[in-house]
Short mmCIF file of N, CA and C in Angstrom, two decimals:
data_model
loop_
_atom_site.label_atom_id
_atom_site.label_comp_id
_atom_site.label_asym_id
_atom_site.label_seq_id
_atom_site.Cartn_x
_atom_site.Cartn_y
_atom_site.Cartn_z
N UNK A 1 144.87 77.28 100.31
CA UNK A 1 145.01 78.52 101.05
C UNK A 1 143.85 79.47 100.74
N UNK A 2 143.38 79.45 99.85
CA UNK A 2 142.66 80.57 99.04
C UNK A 2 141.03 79.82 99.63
N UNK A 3 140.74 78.71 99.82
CA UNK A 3 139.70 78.35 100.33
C UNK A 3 139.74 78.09 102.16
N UNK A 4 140.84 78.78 102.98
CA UNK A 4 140.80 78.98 104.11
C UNK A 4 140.83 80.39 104.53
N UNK A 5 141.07 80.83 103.18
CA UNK A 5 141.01 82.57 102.99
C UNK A 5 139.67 82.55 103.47
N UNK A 6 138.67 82.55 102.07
CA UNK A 6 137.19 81.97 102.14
C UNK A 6 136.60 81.70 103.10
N UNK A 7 136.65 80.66 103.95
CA UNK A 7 136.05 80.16 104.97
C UNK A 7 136.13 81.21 105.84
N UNK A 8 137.02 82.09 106.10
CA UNK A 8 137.61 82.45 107.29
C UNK A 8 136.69 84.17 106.59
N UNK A 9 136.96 84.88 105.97
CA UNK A 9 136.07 85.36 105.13
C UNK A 9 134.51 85.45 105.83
N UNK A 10 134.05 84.56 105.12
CA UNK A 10 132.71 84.16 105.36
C UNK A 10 132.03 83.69 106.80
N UNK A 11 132.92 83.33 107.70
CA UNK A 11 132.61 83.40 108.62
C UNK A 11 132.90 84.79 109.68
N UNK A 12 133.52 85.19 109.06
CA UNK A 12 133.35 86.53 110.09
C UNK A 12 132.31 87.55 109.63
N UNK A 13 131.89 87.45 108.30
CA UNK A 13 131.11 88.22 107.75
C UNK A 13 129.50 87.70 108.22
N UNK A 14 129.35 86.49 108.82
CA UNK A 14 128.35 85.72 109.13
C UNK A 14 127.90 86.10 110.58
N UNK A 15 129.25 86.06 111.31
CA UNK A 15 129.18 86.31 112.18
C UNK A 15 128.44 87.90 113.19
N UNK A 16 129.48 88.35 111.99
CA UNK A 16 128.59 90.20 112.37
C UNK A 16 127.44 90.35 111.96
N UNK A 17 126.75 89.75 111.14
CA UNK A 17 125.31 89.29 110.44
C UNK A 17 124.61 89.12 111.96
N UNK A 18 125.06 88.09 112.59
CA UNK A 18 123.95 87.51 113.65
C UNK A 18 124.22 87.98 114.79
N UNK A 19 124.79 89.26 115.44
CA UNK A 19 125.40 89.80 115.95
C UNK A 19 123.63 90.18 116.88
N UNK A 20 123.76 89.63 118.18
CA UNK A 20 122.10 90.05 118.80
C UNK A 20 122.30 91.71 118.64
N UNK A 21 121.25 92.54 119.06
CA UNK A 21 121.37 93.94 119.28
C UNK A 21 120.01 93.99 120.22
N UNK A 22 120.66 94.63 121.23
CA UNK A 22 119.52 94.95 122.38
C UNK A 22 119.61 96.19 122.44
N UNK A 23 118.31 96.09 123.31
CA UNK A 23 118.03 97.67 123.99
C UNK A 23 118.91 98.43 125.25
N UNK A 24 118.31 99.51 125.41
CA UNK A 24 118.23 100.40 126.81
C UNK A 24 117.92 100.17 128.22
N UNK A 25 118.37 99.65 129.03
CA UNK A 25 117.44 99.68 130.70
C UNK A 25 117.24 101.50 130.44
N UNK A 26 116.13 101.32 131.01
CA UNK A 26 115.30 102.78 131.39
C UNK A 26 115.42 102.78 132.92
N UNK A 27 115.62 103.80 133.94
CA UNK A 27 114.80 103.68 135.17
C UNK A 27 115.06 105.56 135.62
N UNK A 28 113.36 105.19 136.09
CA UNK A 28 112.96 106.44 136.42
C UNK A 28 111.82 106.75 137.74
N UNK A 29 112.29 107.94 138.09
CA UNK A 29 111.13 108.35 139.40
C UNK A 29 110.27 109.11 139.55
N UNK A 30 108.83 109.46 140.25
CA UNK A 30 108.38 110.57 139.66
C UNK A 30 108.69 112.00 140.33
N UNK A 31 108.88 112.98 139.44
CA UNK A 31 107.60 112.91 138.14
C UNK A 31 108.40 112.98 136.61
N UNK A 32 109.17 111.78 136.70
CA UNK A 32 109.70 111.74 135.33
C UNK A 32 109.30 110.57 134.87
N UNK A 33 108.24 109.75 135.50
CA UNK A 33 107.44 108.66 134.83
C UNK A 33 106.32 109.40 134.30
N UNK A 34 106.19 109.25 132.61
CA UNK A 34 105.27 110.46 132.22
C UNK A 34 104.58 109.14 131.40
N UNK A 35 103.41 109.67 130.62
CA UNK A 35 102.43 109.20 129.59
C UNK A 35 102.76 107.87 129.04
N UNK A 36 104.04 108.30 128.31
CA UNK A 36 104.98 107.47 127.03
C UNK A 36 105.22 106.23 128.32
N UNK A 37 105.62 106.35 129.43
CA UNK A 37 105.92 104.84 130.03
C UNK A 37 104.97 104.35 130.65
N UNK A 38 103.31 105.16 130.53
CA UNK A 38 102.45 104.61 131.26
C UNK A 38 101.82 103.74 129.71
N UNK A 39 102.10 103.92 129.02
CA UNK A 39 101.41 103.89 127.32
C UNK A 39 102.27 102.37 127.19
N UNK A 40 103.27 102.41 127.30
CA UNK A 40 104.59 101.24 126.86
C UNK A 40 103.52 100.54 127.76
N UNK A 41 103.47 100.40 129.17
CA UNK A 41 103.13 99.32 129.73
C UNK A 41 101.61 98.90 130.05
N UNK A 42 100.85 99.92 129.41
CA UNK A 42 99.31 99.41 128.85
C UNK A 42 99.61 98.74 127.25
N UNK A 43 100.70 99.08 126.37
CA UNK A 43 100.90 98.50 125.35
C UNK A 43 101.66 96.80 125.62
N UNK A 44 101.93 96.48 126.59
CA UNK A 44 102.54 95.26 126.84
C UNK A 44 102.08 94.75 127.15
N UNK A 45 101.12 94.59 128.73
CA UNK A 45 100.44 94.33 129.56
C UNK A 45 99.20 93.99 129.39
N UNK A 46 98.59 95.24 128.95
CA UNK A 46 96.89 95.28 128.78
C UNK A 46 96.47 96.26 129.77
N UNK A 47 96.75 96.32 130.52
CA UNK A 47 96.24 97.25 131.92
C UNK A 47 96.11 98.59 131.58
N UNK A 48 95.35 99.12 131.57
CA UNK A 48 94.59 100.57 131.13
C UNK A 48 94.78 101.12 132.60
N UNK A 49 95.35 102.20 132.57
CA UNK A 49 95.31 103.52 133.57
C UNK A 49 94.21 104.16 133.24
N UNK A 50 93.67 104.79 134.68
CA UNK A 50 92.59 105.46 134.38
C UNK A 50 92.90 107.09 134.59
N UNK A 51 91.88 107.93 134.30
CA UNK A 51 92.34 109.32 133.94
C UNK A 51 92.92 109.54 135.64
N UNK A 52 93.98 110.47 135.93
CA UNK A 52 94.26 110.58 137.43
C UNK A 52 95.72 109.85 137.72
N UNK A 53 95.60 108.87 136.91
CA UNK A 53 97.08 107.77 137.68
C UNK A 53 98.24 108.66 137.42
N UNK A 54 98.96 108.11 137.87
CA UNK A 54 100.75 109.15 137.81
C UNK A 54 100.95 107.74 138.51
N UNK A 55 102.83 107.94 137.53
CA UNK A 55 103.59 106.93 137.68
C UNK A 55 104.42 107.58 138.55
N UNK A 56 105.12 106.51 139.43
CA UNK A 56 105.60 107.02 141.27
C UNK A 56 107.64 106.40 140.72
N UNK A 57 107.23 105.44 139.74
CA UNK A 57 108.70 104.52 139.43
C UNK A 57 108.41 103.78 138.59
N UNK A 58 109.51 104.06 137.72
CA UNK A 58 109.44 102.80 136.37
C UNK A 58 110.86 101.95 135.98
N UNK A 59 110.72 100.79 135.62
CA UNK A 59 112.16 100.52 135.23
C UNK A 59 112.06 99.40 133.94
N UNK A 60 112.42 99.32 133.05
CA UNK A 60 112.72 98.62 131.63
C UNK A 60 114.10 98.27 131.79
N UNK A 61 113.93 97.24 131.30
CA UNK A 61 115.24 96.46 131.30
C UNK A 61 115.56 95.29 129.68
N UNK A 62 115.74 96.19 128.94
CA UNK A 62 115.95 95.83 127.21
C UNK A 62 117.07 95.67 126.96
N UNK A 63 118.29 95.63 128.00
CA UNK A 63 119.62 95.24 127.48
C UNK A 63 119.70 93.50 127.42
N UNK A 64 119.01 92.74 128.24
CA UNK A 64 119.57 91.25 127.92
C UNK A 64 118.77 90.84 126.73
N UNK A 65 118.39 89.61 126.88
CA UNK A 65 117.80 88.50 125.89
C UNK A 65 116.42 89.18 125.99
N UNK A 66 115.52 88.70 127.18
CA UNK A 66 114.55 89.19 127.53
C UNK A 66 113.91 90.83 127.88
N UNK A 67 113.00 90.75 127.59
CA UNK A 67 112.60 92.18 127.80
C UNK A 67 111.72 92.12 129.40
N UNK A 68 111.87 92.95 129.95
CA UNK A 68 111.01 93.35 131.28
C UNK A 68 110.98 94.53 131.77
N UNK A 69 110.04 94.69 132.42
CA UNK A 69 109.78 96.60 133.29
C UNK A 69 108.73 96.28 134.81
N UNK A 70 108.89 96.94 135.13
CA UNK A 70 108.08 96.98 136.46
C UNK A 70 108.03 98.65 136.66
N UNK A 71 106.88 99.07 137.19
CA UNK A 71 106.11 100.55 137.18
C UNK A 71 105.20 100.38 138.62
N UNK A 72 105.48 101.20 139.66
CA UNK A 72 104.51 101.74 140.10
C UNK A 72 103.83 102.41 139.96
N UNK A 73 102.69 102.64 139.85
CA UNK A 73 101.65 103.86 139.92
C UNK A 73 100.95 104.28 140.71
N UNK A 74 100.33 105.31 140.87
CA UNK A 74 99.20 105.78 142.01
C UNK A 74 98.50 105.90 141.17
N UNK A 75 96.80 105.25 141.96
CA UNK A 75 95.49 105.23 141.74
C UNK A 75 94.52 105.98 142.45
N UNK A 76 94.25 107.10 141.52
CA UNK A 76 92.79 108.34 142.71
C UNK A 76 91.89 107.13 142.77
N UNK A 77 91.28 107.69 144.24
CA UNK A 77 90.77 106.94 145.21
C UNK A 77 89.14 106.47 144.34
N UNK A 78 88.90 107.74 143.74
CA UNK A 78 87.42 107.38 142.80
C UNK A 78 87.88 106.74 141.84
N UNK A 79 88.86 106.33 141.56
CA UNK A 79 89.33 105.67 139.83
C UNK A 79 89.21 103.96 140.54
N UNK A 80 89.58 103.66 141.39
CA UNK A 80 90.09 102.00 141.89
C UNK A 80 88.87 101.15 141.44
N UNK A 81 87.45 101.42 141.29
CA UNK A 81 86.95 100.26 140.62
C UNK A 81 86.99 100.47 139.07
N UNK A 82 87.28 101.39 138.58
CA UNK A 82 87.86 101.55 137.06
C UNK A 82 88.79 100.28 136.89
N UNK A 83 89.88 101.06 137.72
CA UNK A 83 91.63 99.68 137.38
C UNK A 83 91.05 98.55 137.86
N UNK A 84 90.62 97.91 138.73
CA UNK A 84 89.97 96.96 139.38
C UNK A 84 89.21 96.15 137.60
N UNK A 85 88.57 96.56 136.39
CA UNK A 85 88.09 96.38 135.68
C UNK A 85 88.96 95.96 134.75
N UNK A 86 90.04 96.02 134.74
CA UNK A 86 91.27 95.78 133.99
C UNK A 86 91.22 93.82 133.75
N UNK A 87 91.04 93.81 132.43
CA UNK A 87 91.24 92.03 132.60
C UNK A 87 91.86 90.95 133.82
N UNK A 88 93.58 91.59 134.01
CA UNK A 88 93.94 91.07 135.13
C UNK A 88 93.56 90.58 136.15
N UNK A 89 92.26 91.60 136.85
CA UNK A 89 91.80 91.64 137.89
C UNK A 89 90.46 90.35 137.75
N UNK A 90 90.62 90.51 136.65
CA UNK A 90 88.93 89.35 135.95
C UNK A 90 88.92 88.28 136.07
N UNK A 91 90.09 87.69 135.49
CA UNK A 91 90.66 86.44 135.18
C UNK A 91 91.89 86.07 135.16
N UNK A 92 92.54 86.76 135.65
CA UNK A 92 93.80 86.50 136.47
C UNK A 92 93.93 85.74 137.71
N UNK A 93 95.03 84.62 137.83
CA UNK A 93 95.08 84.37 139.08
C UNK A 93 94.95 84.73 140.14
N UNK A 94 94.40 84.22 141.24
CA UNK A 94 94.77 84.78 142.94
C UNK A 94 95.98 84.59 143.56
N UNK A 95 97.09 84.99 143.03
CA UNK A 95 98.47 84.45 143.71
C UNK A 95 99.10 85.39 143.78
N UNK A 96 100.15 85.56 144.64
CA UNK A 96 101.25 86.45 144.97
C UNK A 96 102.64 86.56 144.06
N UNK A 97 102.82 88.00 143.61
CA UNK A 97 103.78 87.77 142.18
C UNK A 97 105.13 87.15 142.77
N UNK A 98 105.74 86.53 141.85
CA UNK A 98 107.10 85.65 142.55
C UNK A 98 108.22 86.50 141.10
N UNK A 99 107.44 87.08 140.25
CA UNK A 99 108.74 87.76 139.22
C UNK A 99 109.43 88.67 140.20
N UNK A 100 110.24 89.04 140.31
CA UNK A 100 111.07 89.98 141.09
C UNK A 100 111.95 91.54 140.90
N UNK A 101 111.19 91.74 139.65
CA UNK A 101 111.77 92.80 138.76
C UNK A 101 111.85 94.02 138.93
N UNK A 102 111.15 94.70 139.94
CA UNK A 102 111.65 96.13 140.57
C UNK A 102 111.89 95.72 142.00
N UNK A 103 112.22 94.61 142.50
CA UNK A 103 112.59 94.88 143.84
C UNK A 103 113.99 95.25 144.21
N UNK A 104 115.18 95.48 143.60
CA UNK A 104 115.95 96.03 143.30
C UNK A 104 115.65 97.94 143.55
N UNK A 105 114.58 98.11 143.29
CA UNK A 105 114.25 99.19 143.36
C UNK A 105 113.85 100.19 144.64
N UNK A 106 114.47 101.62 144.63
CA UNK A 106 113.90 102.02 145.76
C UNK A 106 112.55 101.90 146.13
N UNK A 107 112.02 102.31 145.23
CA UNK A 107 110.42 103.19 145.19
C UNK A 107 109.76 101.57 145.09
N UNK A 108 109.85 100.35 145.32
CA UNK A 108 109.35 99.31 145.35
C UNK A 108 109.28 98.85 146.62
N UNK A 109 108.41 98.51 147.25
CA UNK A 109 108.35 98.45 148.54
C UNK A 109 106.87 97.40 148.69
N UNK A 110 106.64 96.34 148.72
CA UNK A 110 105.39 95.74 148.45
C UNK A 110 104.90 94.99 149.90
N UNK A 111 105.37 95.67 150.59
CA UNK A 111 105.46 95.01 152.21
C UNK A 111 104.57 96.38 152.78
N UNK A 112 104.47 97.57 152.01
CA UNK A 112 103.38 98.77 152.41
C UNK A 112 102.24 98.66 152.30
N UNK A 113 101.87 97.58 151.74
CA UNK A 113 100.40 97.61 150.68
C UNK A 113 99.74 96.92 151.79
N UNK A 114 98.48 98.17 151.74
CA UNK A 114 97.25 97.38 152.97
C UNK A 114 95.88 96.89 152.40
N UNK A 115 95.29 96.13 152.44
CA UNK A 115 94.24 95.29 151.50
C UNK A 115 94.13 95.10 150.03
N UNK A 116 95.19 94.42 150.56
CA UNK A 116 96.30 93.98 149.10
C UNK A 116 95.46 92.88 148.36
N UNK A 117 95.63 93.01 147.02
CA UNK A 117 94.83 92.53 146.07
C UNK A 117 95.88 91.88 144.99
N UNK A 118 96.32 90.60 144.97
CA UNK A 118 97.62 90.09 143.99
C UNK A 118 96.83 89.24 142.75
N UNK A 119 97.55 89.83 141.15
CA UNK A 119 96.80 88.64 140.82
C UNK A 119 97.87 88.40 139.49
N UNK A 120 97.97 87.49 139.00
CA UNK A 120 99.19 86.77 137.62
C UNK A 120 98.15 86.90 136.65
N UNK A 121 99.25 86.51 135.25
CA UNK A 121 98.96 86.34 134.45
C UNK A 121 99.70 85.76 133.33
N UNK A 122 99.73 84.74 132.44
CA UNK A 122 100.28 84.65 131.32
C UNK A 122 99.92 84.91 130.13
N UNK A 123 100.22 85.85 129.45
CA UNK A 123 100.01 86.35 128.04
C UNK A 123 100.81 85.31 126.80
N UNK A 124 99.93 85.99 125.71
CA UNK A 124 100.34 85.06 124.65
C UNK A 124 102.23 85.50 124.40
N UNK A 125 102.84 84.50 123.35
CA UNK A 125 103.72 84.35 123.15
C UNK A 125 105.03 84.79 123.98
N UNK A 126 104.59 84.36 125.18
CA UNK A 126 105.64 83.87 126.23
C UNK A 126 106.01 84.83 127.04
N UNK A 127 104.91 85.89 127.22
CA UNK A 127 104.77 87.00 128.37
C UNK A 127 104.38 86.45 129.36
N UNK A 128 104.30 87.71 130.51
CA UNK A 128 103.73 86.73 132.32
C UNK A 128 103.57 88.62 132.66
N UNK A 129 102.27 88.78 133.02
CA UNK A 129 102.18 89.91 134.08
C UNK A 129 101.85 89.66 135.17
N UNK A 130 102.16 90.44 136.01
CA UNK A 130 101.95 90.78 138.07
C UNK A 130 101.31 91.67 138.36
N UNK A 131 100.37 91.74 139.14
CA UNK A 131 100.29 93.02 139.54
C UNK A 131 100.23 92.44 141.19
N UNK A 132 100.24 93.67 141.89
CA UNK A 132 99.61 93.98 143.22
C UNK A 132 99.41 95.58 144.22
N UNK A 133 98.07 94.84 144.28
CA UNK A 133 97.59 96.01 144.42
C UNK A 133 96.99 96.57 145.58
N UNK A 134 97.12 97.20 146.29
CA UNK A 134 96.47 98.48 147.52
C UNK A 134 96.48 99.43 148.39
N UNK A 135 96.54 99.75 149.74
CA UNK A 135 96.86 101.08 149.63
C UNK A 135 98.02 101.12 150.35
N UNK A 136 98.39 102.48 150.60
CA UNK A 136 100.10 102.69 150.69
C UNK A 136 99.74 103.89 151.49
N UNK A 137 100.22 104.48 152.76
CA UNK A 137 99.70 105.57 152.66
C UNK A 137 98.75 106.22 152.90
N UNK A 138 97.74 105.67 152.81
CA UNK A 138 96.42 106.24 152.39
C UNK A 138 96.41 105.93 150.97
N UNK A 139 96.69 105.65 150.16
CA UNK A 139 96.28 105.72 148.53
C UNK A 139 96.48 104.85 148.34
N UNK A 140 95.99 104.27 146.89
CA UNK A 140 96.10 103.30 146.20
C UNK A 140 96.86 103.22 145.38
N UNK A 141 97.82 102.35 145.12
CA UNK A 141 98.67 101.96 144.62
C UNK A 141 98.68 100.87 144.05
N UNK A 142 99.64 100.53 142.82
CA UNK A 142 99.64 99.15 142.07
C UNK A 142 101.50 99.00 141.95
N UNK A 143 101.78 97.58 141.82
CA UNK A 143 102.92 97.57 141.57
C UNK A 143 102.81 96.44 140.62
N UNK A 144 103.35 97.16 139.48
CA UNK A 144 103.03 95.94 138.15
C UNK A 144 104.44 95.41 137.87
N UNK A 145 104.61 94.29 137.51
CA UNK A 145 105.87 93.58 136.88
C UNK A 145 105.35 93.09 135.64
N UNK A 146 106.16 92.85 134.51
CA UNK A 146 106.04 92.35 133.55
C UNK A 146 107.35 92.00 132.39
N UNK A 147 107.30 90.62 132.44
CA UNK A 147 108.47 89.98 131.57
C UNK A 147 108.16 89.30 130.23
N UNK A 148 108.98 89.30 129.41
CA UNK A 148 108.49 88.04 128.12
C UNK A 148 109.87 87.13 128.56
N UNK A 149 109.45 86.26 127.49
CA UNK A 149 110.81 84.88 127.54
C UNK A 149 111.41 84.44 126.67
#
């Protein structure tokens, strides 16, 4: 008895041990996409904003297994061969993003974009970025996705 005590014991104590703990979904519109979520997703990504951008929609999604966000931004019209300089654009694929992570979203709309510029990417330890990119509007625009695995 006293060693089914034990077992029984030790496994629940094991259990709350390995207990996952996730994050927050974030989602936001502007102008409450500020610095800190343009920063998170040059810190994930790689993609450097240039002075001028403002975020239009952002969304993080840290409650499952995986982590992901997708961000629109606007690009001033003199900044676009800046972002254009962004690795992505270098050596990144020529393909159309198939992640699907803000289309759920209002402010996501990738059927606006006029001399549209798409390009992938896989990052180390089991990331994948998207972008696509052009104008909306009149302006330039990017719509970035980005997941790990």
């Amino acid at each position: 008895m006293k060693q089914l005590l034990l077992i029984v014991v030790a496994t629940t104590l094991l259990g709350a041990g390995c207990e996952l703990k996730f994050g927050d979904d974030i989602k936001l519109v502007a102008p409450n996409v500020t610095a800190k979520e343009m920063a998170e997703v040059t810190q994930r990504t790689g993609i450097q904003f240039p002075i001028g951008a403002s975020g239009l929609g952002y969304v993080f999604f840290g409650s499952g297994i995986d982590d992901a966000l997708a961000i629109k931004v606007l690009i001033p019209e003199e900044k676009k061969s800046d972002f254009l300089k962004n690795n992505l654009f270098q050596s990144g694929e020529k393909k159309k993003p198939s992640v699907k992570i803000g289309s759920n979203q209002s402010w996501w709309n990738l059927k606006e974009l006029k001399d549209r510029e798409d390009r992938t990417k896989r990052l180390p330890k089991g990331r994948y970025v998207e972008c696509s990119f052009g104008k909306a509007k009149g302006k330039w625009v990017a719509y970035i996705s980005w997941m790990s695995t």
